[in-house]
GROMACS .gro file of N, CA, C and O in nm:
model
  536
    1MET      N    1   0.085  -0.119   0.000
    1MET     CA    2   0.000   0.000   0.000
    1MET      C    3   0.089   0.125   0.000
    1MET      O    4   0.184   0.135   0.076
    2ALA      N    5   0.058   0.218  -0.085
    2ALA     CA    6   0.137   0.340  -0.097
    2ALA      C    7   0.110   0.433   0.021
    2ALA      O    8   0.000   0.435   0.075
    3ASP      N    9   0.213   0.508   0.059
    3ASP     CA   10   0.195   0.607   0.164
    3ASP      C   11   0.107   0.721   0.114
    3ASP      O   12   0.105   0.752  -0.005
    4SER      N   13   0.035   0.780   0.207
    4SER     CA   14  -0.045   0.897   0.173
    4SER      C   15  -0.031   0.998   0.285
    4SER      O   16  -0.003   0.964   0.399
    5PHE      N   17  -0.050   1.123   0.250
    5PHE     CA   18  -0.044   1.233   0.345
    5PHE      C   19  -0.179   1.237   0.414
    5PHE      O   20  -0.282   1.261   0.349
    6LYS      N   21  -0.183   1.208   0.546
    6LYS     CA   22  -0.311   1.200   0.615
    6LYS      C   23  -0.305   1.273   0.747
    6LYS      O   24  -0.203   1.273   0.816
    7GLN      N   25  -0.417   1.335   0.782
    7GLN     CA   26  -0.429   1.400   0.912
    7GLN      C   27  -0.450   1.293   1.017
    7GLN      O   28  -0.526   1.198   0.996
    8ILE      N   29  -0.380   1.309   1.132
    8ILE     CA   30  -0.391   1.212   1.240
    8ILE      C   31  -0.412   1.286   1.373
    8ILE      O   32  -0.392   1.407   1.382
    9GLU      N   33  -0.452   1.211   1.474
    9GLU     CA   34  -0.457   1.265   1.610
    9GLU      C   35  -0.314   1.294   1.655
    9GLU      O   36  -0.220   1.226   1.613
   10THR      N   37  -0.297   1.391   1.742
   10THR     CA   38  -0.163   1.424   1.792
   10THR      C   39  -0.108   1.305   1.868
   10THR      O   40  -0.169   1.260   1.965
   11PRO      N   41   0.008   1.251   1.823
   11PRO     CA   42   0.066   1.137   1.895
   11PRO      C   43   0.111   1.176   2.035
   11PRO      O   44   0.156   1.288   2.059
   12GLN      N   45   0.100   1.081   2.128
   12GLN     CA   46   0.139   1.104   2.266
   12GLN      C   47   0.286   1.144   2.275
   12GLN      O   48   0.323   1.231   2.354
   13TRP      N   49   0.373   1.081   2.194
   13TRP     CA   50   0.516   1.113   2.200
   13TRP      C   51   0.540   1.259   2.166
   13TRP      O   52   0.632   1.321   2.219
   14MET      N   53   0.457   1.317   2.077
   14MET     CA   54   0.473   1.457   2.038
   14MET      C   55   0.433   1.548   2.154
   14MET      O   56   0.503   1.646   2.185
   15LEU      N   57   0.323   1.517   2.220
   15LEU     CA   58   0.280   1.595   2.336
   15LEU      C   59   0.386   1.588   2.447
   15LEU      O   60   0.416   1.689   2.511
   16GLU      N   61   0.444   1.470   2.467
   16GLU     CA   62   0.549   1.454   2.568
   16GLU      C   63   0.674   1.533   2.532
   16GLU      O   64   0.738   1.591   2.619
   17LEU      N   65   0.709   1.536   2.404
   17LEU     CA   66   0.825   1.614   2.360
   17LEU      C   67   0.803   1.762   2.389
   17LEU      O   68   0.889   1.828   2.448
   18PHE      N   69   0.689   1.817   2.350
   18PHE     CA   70   0.663   1.959   2.373
   18PHE      C   71   0.655   1.992   2.521
   18PHE      O   72   0.702   2.097   2.564
   19LYS      N   73   0.599   1.902   2.600
   19LYS     CA   74   0.595   1.922   2.745
   19LYS      C   75   0.737   1.929   2.801
   19LYS      O   76   0.769   2.015   2.884
   20SER      N   77   0.823   1.840   2.754
   20SER     CA   78   0.962   1.839   2.801
   20SER      C   79   1.036   1.964   2.758
   20SER      O   80   1.116   2.018   2.835
   21ILE      N   81   1.010   2.013   2.637
   21ILE     CA   82   1.073   2.138   2.592
   21ILE      C   83   1.023   2.254   2.679
   21ILE      O   84   1.103   2.335   2.727
   22ASP      N   85   0.893   2.261   2.702
   22ASP     CA   86   0.835   2.369   2.782
   22ASP      C   87   0.888   2.368   2.925
   22ASP      O   88   0.911   2.473   2.984
   23GLU      N   89   0.908   2.249   2.980
   23GLU     CA   90   0.953   2.237   3.119
   23GLU      C   91   1.105   2.225   3.130
   23GLU      O   92   1.157   2.212   3.242
   24LEU      N   93   1.175   2.226   3.016
   24LEU     CA   94   1.320   2.208   3.011
   24LEU      C   95   1.363   2.080   3.081
   24LEU      O   96   1.465   2.075   3.150
   25ASP      N   97   1.285   1.975   3.062
   25ASP     CA   98   1.314   1.844   3.120
   25ASP      C   99   1.389   1.761   3.017
   25ASP      O  100   1.330   1.712   2.920
   26THR      N  101   1.518   1.746   3.036
   26THR     CA  102   1.601   1.669   2.944
   26THR      C  103   1.644   1.536   3.004
   26THR      O  104   1.740   1.474   2.958
   27SER      N  105   1.573   1.490   3.105
   27SER     CA  106   1.607   1.365   3.171
   27SER      C  107   1.591   1.247   3.074
   27SER      O  108   1.528   1.260   2.968
   28GLU      N  109   1.644   1.133   3.115
   28GLU     CA  110   1.642   1.013   3.031
   28GLU      C  111   1.501   0.969   2.993
   28GLU      O  112   1.479   0.916   2.885
   29ASP      N  113   1.404   0.990   3.083
   29ASP     CA  114   1.267   0.946   3.055
   29ASP      C  115   1.177   1.059   3.006
   29ASP      O  116   1.055   1.044   2.999
   30SER      N  117   1.236   1.172   2.968
   30SER     CA  118   1.158   1.285   2.917
   30SER      C  119   1.116   1.260   2.772
   30SER      O  120   1.154   1.160   2.711
   31GLY      N  121   1.042   1.353   2.717
   31GLY     CA  122   1.000   1.345   2.577
   31GLY      C  123   1.114   1.343   2.478
   31GLY      O  124   1.096   1.304   2.362
   32PHE      N  125   1.234   1.381   2.521
   32PHE     CA  126   1.351   1.379   2.433
   32PHE      C  127   1.392   1.236   2.399
   32PHE      O  128   1.472   1.215   2.309
   33ARG      N  129   1.339   1.137   2.469
   33ARG     CA  130   1.376   0.998   2.443
   33ARG      C  131   1.333   0.953   2.303
   33ARG      O  132   1.380   0.851   2.254
   34ILE      N  133   1.247   1.029   2.238
   34ILE     CA  134   1.202   0.995   2.103
   34ILE      C  135   1.313   1.019   1.999
   34ILE      O  136   1.308   0.969   1.888
   35PHE      N  137   1.418   1.095   2.037
   35PHE     CA  138   1.526   1.127   1.944
   35PHE      C  139   1.631   1.018   1.937
   35PHE      O  140   1.671   0.962   2.039
   36ASP      N  141   1.680   0.993   1.817
   36ASP     CA  142   1.796   0.907   1.796
   36ASP      C  143   1.920   0.978   1.850
   36ASP      O  144   1.925   1.101   1.853
   37ASP      N  145   2.020   0.903   1.891
   37ASP     CA  146   2.144   0.963   1.941
   37ASP      C  147   2.208   1.055   1.839
   37ASP      O  148   2.277   1.150   1.874
   38ASN      N  149   2.185   1.028   1.709
   38ASN     CA  150   2.247   1.107   1.601
   38ASN      C  151   2.150   1.205   1.536
   38ASN      O  152   2.170   1.243   1.420
   39VAL      N  153   2.047   1.246   1.607
   39VAL     CA  154   1.947   1.337   1.552
   39VAL      C  155   2.012   1.466   1.502
   39VAL      O  156   2.109   1.515   1.559
   40ALA      N  157   1.957   1.518   1.392
   40ALA     CA  158   1.998   1.649   1.339
   40ALA      C  159   1.878   1.743   1.355
   40ALA      O  160   1.767   1.710   1.314
   41LEU      N  161   1.903   1.858   1.417
   41LEU     CA  162   1.800   1.959   1.439
   41LEU      C  163   1.830   2.081   1.352
   41LEU      O  164   1.942   2.132   1.351
   42GLN      N  165   1.729   2.127   1.279
   42GLN     CA  166   1.735   2.254   1.207
   42GLN      C  167   1.625   2.340   1.267
   42GLN      O  168   1.507   2.310   1.251
   43PHE      N  169   1.663   2.444   1.343
   43PHE     CA  170   1.567   2.530   1.413
   43PHE      C  171   1.582   2.669   1.354
   43PHE      O  172   1.675   2.742   1.389
   44GLY      N  173   1.493   2.706   1.262
   44GLY     CA  174   1.511   2.832   1.191
   44GLY      C  175   1.645   2.826   1.119
   44GLY      O  176   1.669   2.736   1.041
   45THR      N  177   1.733   2.919   1.151
   45THR     CA  178   1.865   2.921   1.087
   45THR      C  179   1.971   2.849   1.169
   45THR      O  180   2.086   2.841   1.126
   46ARG      N  181   1.935   2.798   1.284
   46ARG     CA  182   2.033   2.732   1.372
   46ARG      C  183   2.027   2.580   1.356
   46ARG      O  184   1.923   2.525   1.322
   47THR      N  185   2.139   2.516   1.387
   47THR     CA  186   2.145   2.370   1.378
   47THR      C  187   2.210   2.312   1.503
   47THR      O  188   2.289   2.379   1.571
   48ALA      N  189   2.177   2.187   1.530
   48ALA     CA  190   2.241   2.111   1.637
   48ALA      C  191   2.246   1.966   1.590
   48ALA      O  192   2.155   1.919   1.521
   49HIS      N  193   2.351   1.896   1.629
   49HIS     CA  194   2.370   1.757   1.587
   49HIS      C  195   2.398   1.669   1.707
   49HIS      O  196   2.485   1.702   1.788
   50GLY      N  197   2.322   1.560   1.719
   50GLY     CA  198   2.338   1.467   1.830
   50GLY      C  199   2.246   1.503   1.945
   50GLY      O  200   2.217   1.620   1.970
   51ILE      N  201   2.198   1.402   2.015
   51ILE     CA  202   2.098   1.421   2.119
   51ILE      C  203   2.144   1.516   2.229
   51ILE      O  204   2.068   1.602   2.273
   52GLU      N  205   2.268   1.505   2.274
   52GLU     CA  206   2.315   1.593   2.382
   52GLU      C  207   2.320   1.738   2.338
   52GLU      O  208   2.282   1.828   2.414
   53ASP      N  209   2.364   1.765   2.214
   53ASP     CA  210   2.366   1.903   2.164
   53ASP      C  211   2.225   1.957   2.143
   53ASP      O  212   2.200   2.075   2.164
   54VAL      N  213   2.132   1.871   2.101
   54VAL     CA  214   1.993   1.913   2.083
   54VAL      C  215   1.933   1.952   2.218
   54VAL      O  216   1.868   2.055   2.231
   55LYS      N  217   1.959   1.871   2.321
   55LYS     CA  218   1.910   1.904   2.455
   55LYS      C  219   1.969   2.037   2.502
   55LYS      O  220   1.896   2.124   2.552
   56LYS      N  221   2.099   2.055   2.486
   56LYS     CA  222   2.164   2.180   2.527
   56LYS      C  223   2.107   2.298   2.450
   56LYS      O  224   2.087   2.406   2.506
   57PHE      N  225   2.080   2.278   2.321
   57PHE     CA  226   2.024   2.384   2.238
   57PHE      C  227   1.891   2.432   2.295
   57PHE      O  228   1.868   2.552   2.312
   58PHE      N  229   1.800   2.338   2.325
   58PHE     CA  230   1.669   2.377   2.376
   58PHE      C  231   1.678   2.442   2.513
   58PHE      O  232   1.606   2.538   2.542
   59VAL      N  233   1.765   2.393   2.599
   59VAL     CA  234   1.781   2.454   2.731
   59VAL      C  235   1.832   2.597   2.715
   59VAL      O  236   1.779   2.691   2.774
   60GLN      N  237   1.935   2.616   2.632
   60GLN     CA  238   1.991   2.749   2.612
   60GLN      C  239   1.888   2.843   2.549
   60GLN      O  240   1.874   2.958   2.589
   61LEU      N  241   1.814   2.793   2.453
   61LEU     CA  242   1.715   2.875   2.383
   61LEU      C  243   1.599   2.914   2.475
   61LEU      O  244   1.558   3.030   2.478
   62ASP      N  245   1.547   2.818   2.550
   62ASP     CA  246   1.423   2.841   2.624
   62ASP      C  247   1.442   2.879   2.770
   62ASP      O  248   1.346   2.919   2.836
   63GLU      N  249   1.562   2.868   2.823
   63GLU     CA  250   1.583   2.898   2.964
   63GLU      C  251   1.536   3.038   3.005
   63GLU      O  252   1.478   3.054   3.112
   64PRO      N  253   1.555   3.140   2.920
   64PRO     CA  254   1.509   3.274   2.961
   64PRO      C  255   1.357   3.293   2.948
   64PRO      O  256   1.305   3.396   2.985
   65PHE      N  257   1.286   3.191   2.896
   65PHE     CA  258   1.144   3.206   2.865
   65PHE      C  259   1.057   3.109   2.942
   65PHE      O  260   1.101   3.004   2.986
   66ILE      N  261   0.931   3.147   2.953
   66ILE     CA  262   0.824   3.055   2.989
   66ILE      C  263   0.757   3.023   2.855
   66ILE      O  264   0.708   3.114   2.787
   67THR      N  265   0.762   2.897   2.814
   67THR     CA  266   0.706   2.860   2.684
   67THR      C  267   0.592   2.762   2.703
   67THR      O  268   0.586   2.686   2.800
   68GLN      N  269   0.502   2.765   2.606
   68GLN     CA  270   0.395   2.667   2.600
   68GLN      C  271   0.362   2.642   2.454
   68GLN      O  272   0.333   2.736   2.379
   69HIS      N  273   0.372   2.516   2.415
   69HIS     CA  274   0.342   2.476   2.278
   69HIS      C  275   0.197   2.432   2.266
   69HIS      O  276   0.142   2.370   2.358
   70PHE      N  277   0.138   2.461   2.152
   70PHE     CA  278   0.000   2.422   2.122
   70PHE      C  279  -0.001   2.357   1.984
   70PHE      O  280   0.052   2.414   1.889
   71VAL      N  281  -0.060   2.240   1.974
   71VAL     CA  282  -0.070   2.167   1.848
   71VAL      C  283  -0.206   2.196   1.786
   71VAL      O  284  -0.309   2.177   1.851
   72ASP      N  285  -0.206   2.243   1.662
   72ASP     CA  286  -0.331   2.266   1.590
   72ASP      C  287  -0.369   2.145   1.506
   72ASP      O  288  -0.484   2.102   1.505
   73VAL      N  289  -0.272   2.092   1.430
   73VAL     CA  290  -0.300   1.979   1.341
   73VAL      C  291  -0.170   1.902   1.317
   73VAL      O  292  -0.062   1.961   1.315
   74VAL      N  293  -0.184   1.770   1.301
   74VAL     CA  294  -0.070   1.684   1.271
   74VAL      C  295  -0.105   1.600   1.149
   74VAL      O  296  -0.216   1.547   1.138
   75TYR      N  297  -0.008   1.589   1.059
   75TYR     CA  298  -0.020   1.503   0.942
   75TYR      C  299   0.094   1.403   0.943
   75TYR      O  300   0.202   1.431   0.996
   76GLN      N  301   0.068   1.288   0.883
   76GLN     CA  302   0.171   1.186   0.870
   76GLN      C  303   0.181   1.144   0.725
   76GLN      O  304   0.080   1.132   0.655
   77TYR      N  305   0.304   1.122   0.681
   77TYR     CA  306   0.331   1.065   0.550
   77TYR      C  307   0.442   0.963   0.570
   77TYR      O  308   0.558   1.002   0.593
   78GLY      N  309   0.407   0.835   0.572
   78GLY     CA  310   0.508   0.733   0.600
   78GLY      C  311   0.565   0.753   0.739
   78GLY      O  312   0.492   0.761   0.837
   79ASN      N  313   0.699   0.767   0.746
   79ASN     CA  314   0.761   0.786   0.877
   79ASN      C  315   0.799   0.932   0.902
   79ASN      O  316   0.889   0.961   0.980
   80ALA      N  317   0.728   1.022   0.834
   80ALA     CA  318   0.746   1.166   0.856
   80ALA      C  319   0.618   1.223   0.917
   80ALA      O  320   0.507   1.185   0.878
   81TYR      N  321   0.635   1.315   1.013
   81TYR     CA  322   0.523   1.380   1.080
   81TYR      C  323   0.538   1.531   1.065
   81TYR      O  324   0.647   1.584   1.085
   82PHE      N  325   0.427   1.597   1.034
   82PHE     CA  326   0.425   1.742   1.017
   82PHE      C  327   0.325   1.799   1.116
   82PHE      O  328   0.209   1.756   1.120
   83MET      N  329   0.372   1.893   1.198
   83MET     CA  330   0.285   1.958   1.296
   83MET      C  331   0.276   2.106   1.266
   83MET      O  332   0.377   2.171   1.243
   84GLN      N  333   0.155   2.157   1.265
   84GLN     CA  334   0.133   2.301   1.257
   84GLN      C  335   0.065   2.340   1.386
   84GLN      O  336  -0.031   2.278   1.430
   85GLY      N  337   0.122   2.440   1.451
   85GLY     CA  338   0.067   2.487   1.578
   85GLY      C  339   0.120   2.624   1.611
   85GLY      O  340   0.143   2.706   1.523
   86LYS      N  341   0.144   2.646   1.741
   86LYS     CA  342   0.195   2.776   1.785
   86LYS      C  343   0.265   2.757   1.918
   86LYS      O  344   0.249   2.655   1.984
   87ALA      N  345   0.342   2.856   1.955
   87ALA     CA  346   0.408   2.856   2.085
   87ALA      C  347   0.395   2.994   2.146
   87ALA      O  348   0.414   3.095   2.078
   88SER      N  349   0.361   2.996   2.272
   88SER     CA  350   0.356   3.121   2.348
   88SER      C  351   0.487   3.133   2.423
   88SER      O  352   0.528   3.039   2.491
   89LEU      N  353   0.554   3.248   2.408
   89LEU     CA  354   0.680   3.274   2.477
   89LEU      C  355   0.670   3.402   2.556
   89LEU      O  356   0.615   3.501   2.509
   90ARG      N  357   0.722   3.395   2.678
   90ARG     CA  358   0.726   3.515   2.762
   90ARG      C  359   0.856   3.509   2.841
   90ARG      O  360   0.890   3.407   2.900
   91LYS      N  361   0.928   3.619   2.841
   91LYS     CA  362   1.051   3.622   2.920
   91LYS      C  363   1.016   3.608   3.066
   91LYS      O  364   0.919   3.666   3.114
   92LYS      N  365   1.094   3.527   3.138
   92LYS     CA  366   1.071   3.507   3.281
   92LYS      C  367   1.077   3.643   3.350
   92LYS      O  368   1.163   3.724   3.322
   93GLY      N  369   0.981   3.668   3.436
   93GLY     CA  370   0.973   3.795   3.506
   93GLY      C  371   0.884   3.896   3.438
   93GLY      O  372   0.843   3.994   3.500
   94ASP      N  373   0.852   3.876   3.310
   94ASP     CA  374   0.761   3.967   3.239
   94ASP      C  375   0.616   3.932   3.271
   94ASP      O  376   0.584   3.815   3.296
   95PRO      N  377   0.526   4.031   3.269
   95PRO     CA  378   0.384   4.002   3.292
   95PRO      C  379   0.325   3.925   3.173
   95PRO      O  380   0.377   3.932   3.061
   96PRO      N  381   0.215   3.853   3.194
   96PRO     CA  382   0.154   3.773   3.087
   96PRO      C  383   0.123   3.851   2.960
   96PRO      O  384   0.130   3.796   2.850
   97GLU      N  385   0.090   3.979   2.974
   97GLU     CA  386   0.056   4.056   2.853
   97GLU      C  387   0.177   4.078   2.761
   97GLU      O  388   0.163   4.123   2.648
   98LYS      N  389   0.296   4.048   2.808
   98LYS     CA  390   0.417   4.059   2.726
   98LYS      C  391   0.446   3.931   2.648
   98LYS      O  392   0.549   3.919   2.584
   99SER      N  393   0.354   3.834   2.652
   99SER     CA  394   0.372   3.709   2.579
   99SER      C  395   0.374   3.735   2.429
   99SER      O  396   0.305   3.824   2.379
  100VAL      N  397   0.456   3.657   2.361
  100VAL     CA  398   0.465   3.662   2.215
  100VAL      C  399   0.411   3.529   2.164
  100VAL      O  400   0.448   3.423   2.215
  101LEU      N  401   0.324   3.535   2.064
  101LEU     CA  402   0.270   3.413   2.007
  101LEU      C  403   0.340   3.386   1.875
  101LEU      O  404   0.329   3.465   1.782
  102GLY      N  405   0.415   3.277   1.871
  102GLY     CA  406   0.479   3.235   1.746
  102GLY      C  407   0.383   3.147   1.670
  102GLY      O  408   0.363   3.032   1.704
  103ALA      N  409   0.322   3.204   1.568
  103ALA     CA  410   0.226   3.128   1.489
  103ALA      C  411   0.228   3.179   1.345
  103ALA      O  412   0.241   3.298   1.324
  104PRO      N  413   0.222   3.096   1.248
  104PRO     CA  414   0.222   2.951   1.265
  104PRO      C  415   0.361   2.899   1.299
  104PRO      O  416   0.461   2.957   1.259
  105LEU      N  417   0.363   2.792   1.372
  105LEU     CA  418   0.486   2.721   1.406
  105LEU      C  419   0.477   2.587   1.335
  105LEU      O  420   0.374   2.520   1.341
  106PHE      N  421   0.584   2.550   1.265
  106PHE     CA  422   0.586   2.425   1.191
  106PHE      C  423   0.695   2.334   1.243
  106PHE      O  424   0.807   2.380   1.270
  107ASN      N  425   0.663   2.209   1.259
  107ASN     CA  426   0.760   2.107   1.300
  107ASN      C  427   0.750   1.992   1.201
  107ASN      O  428   0.640   1.947   1.168
  108LEU      N  429   0.864   1.945   1.156
  108LEU     CA  430   0.872   1.830   1.067
  108LEU      C  431   0.969   1.731   1.130
  108LEU      O  432   1.084   1.767   1.159
  109LEU      N  433   0.922   1.612   1.157
  109LEU     CA  434   1.003   1.511   1.225
  109LEU      C  435   1.007   1.384   1.140
  109LEU      O  436   0.902   1.331   1.103
  110TRP      N  437   1.128   1.338   1.110
  110TRP     CA  438   1.147   1.215   1.035
  110TRP      C  439   1.197   1.106   1.128
  110TRP      O  440   1.297   1.127   1.200
  111PHE      N  441   1.134   0.992   1.122
  111PHE     CA  442   1.174   0.877   1.203
  111PHE      C  443   1.261   0.783   1.120
  111PHE      O  444   1.240   0.767   1.000
  112ASN      N  445   1.357   0.719   1.187
  112ASN     CA  446   1.436   0.616   1.121
  112ASN      C  447   1.363   0.482   1.134
  112ASN      O  448   1.252   0.475   1.189
  113ASP      N  449   1.426   0.376   1.086
  113ASP     CA  450   1.360   0.245   1.086
  113ASP      C  451   1.347   0.181   1.223
  113ASP      O  452   1.277   0.080   1.237
  114VAL      N  453   1.414   0.236   1.324
  114VAL     CA  454   1.402   0.180   1.459
  114VAL      C  455   1.311   0.264   1.549
  114VAL      O  456   1.307   0.247   1.670
  115GLY      N  457   1.237   0.358   1.488
  115GLY     CA  458   1.135   0.432   1.562
  115GLY      C  459   1.184   0.552   1.641
  115GLY      O  460   1.119   0.593   1.737
  116LYS      N  461   1.296   0.610   1.598
  116LYS     CA  462   1.350   0.729   1.664
  116LYS      C  463   1.358   0.844   1.563
  116LYS      O  464   1.383   0.822   1.444
  117VAL      N  465   1.340   0.968   1.612
  117VAL     CA  466   1.351   1.084   1.524
  117VAL      C  467   1.498   1.105   1.488
  117VAL      O  468   1.582   1.120   1.576
  118ILE      N  469   1.526   1.107   1.358
  118ILE     CA  470   1.663   1.126   1.309
  118ILE      C  471   1.682   1.267   1.254
  118ILE      O  472   1.793   1.318   1.250
  119ARG      N  473   1.574   1.334   1.215
  119ARG     CA  474   1.582   1.472   1.166
  119ARG      C  475   1.461   1.548   1.216
  119ARG      O  476   1.348   1.501   1.206
  120TYR      N  477   1.487   1.669   1.270
  120TYR     CA  478   1.382   1.752   1.328
  120TYR      C  479   1.401   1.893   1.275
  120TYR      O  480   1.505   1.955   1.295
  121VAL      N  481   1.299   1.943   1.205
  121VAL     CA  482   1.303   2.077   1.146
  121VAL      C  483   1.192   2.160   1.211
  121VAL      O  484   1.076   2.117   1.215
  122VAL      N  485   1.228   2.279   1.260
  122VAL     CA  486   1.133   2.370   1.323
  122VAL      C  487   1.144   2.505   1.253
  122VAL      O  488   1.255   2.555   1.233
  123ASP      N  489   1.032   2.562   1.216
  123ASP     CA  490   1.036   2.696   1.157
  123ASP      C  491   0.913   2.774   1.199
  123ASP      O  492   0.812   2.719   1.243
  124PHE      N  493   0.922   2.906   1.184
  124PHE     CA  494   0.823   2.999   1.237
  124PHE      C  495   0.842   3.131   1.164
  124PHE      O  496   0.945   3.153   1.100
  125PRO      N  497   0.745   3.223   1.175
  125PRO     CA  498   0.756   3.351   1.105
  125PRO      C  499   0.875   3.432   1.157
  125PRO      O  500   0.901   3.434   1.278
  126PRO      N  501   0.948   3.500   1.068
  126PRO     CA  502   1.061   3.582   1.111
  126PRO      C  503   1.023   3.688   1.215
  126PRO      O  504   1.101   3.716   1.306
  127GLU      N  505   0.904   3.744   1.205
  127GLU     CA  506   0.864   3.848   1.301
  127GLU      C  507   0.847   3.790   1.442
  127GLU      O  508   0.872   3.858   1.540
  128ALA      N  509   0.805   3.662   1.452
  128ALA     CA  510   0.794   3.599   1.585
  128ALA      C  511   0.932   3.579   1.644
  128ALA      O  512   0.954   3.602   1.763
  129ALA      N  513   1.027   3.539   1.562
  129ALA     CA  514   1.165   3.521   1.610
  129ALA      C  515   1.222   3.654   1.656
  129ALA      O  516   1.286   3.662   1.761
  130ALA      N  517   1.199   3.759   1.578
  130ALA     CA  518   1.253   3.890   1.614
  130ALA      C  519   1.190   3.942   1.744
  130ALA      O  520   1.260   3.994   1.831
  131ALA      N  521   1.059   3.923   1.760
  131ALA     CA  522   0.991   3.970   1.879
  131ALA      C  523   1.039   3.897   2.004
  131ALA      O  524   1.046   3.955   2.112
  132ALA      N  525   1.073   3.769   1.987
  132ALA     CA  526   1.122   3.689   2.101
  132ALA      C  527   1.272   3.706   2.121
  132ALA      O  528   1.327   3.657   2.219
  133GLY      N  529   1.339   3.772   2.029
  133GLY     CA  530   1.483   3.793   2.041
  133GLY      C  531   1.564   3.670   2.007
  133GLY      O  532   1.674   3.654   2.058
  134ILE      N  533   1.511   3.585   1.920
  134ILE     CA  534   1.584   3.465   1.879
  134ILE      C  535   1.610   3.463   1.730
  134ILE      O  536   1.555   3.534   1.655
   0.00000   0.00000   0.00000
């Protein structure tokens, strides 16, 4: 049967990954466990290679912020997943009205044959990146 691009329910592993990013939880049993040891991350114009560098990247990026990811829709094509959603970012110490909404936010995750993400691409509007200072 040929692969087709289909809308699916948000997978639990994806919700766990975003929760771990929001909470900066990089422990062994966090949502980061979905990544292969050799994962390649392309985040806007930035890159990171390998699970430990990807974890460090997210901690460094999000540590100054309170973040919350929201999933609007997820599609699957074979072992690739595409998420369109948004993220709310607010610098720690700022009032809630200073939140910046990065929308649309796109995530593309490719799985290898052993069920781990080997490539992760994240992109968002340039104005959201500029407003958040990233």
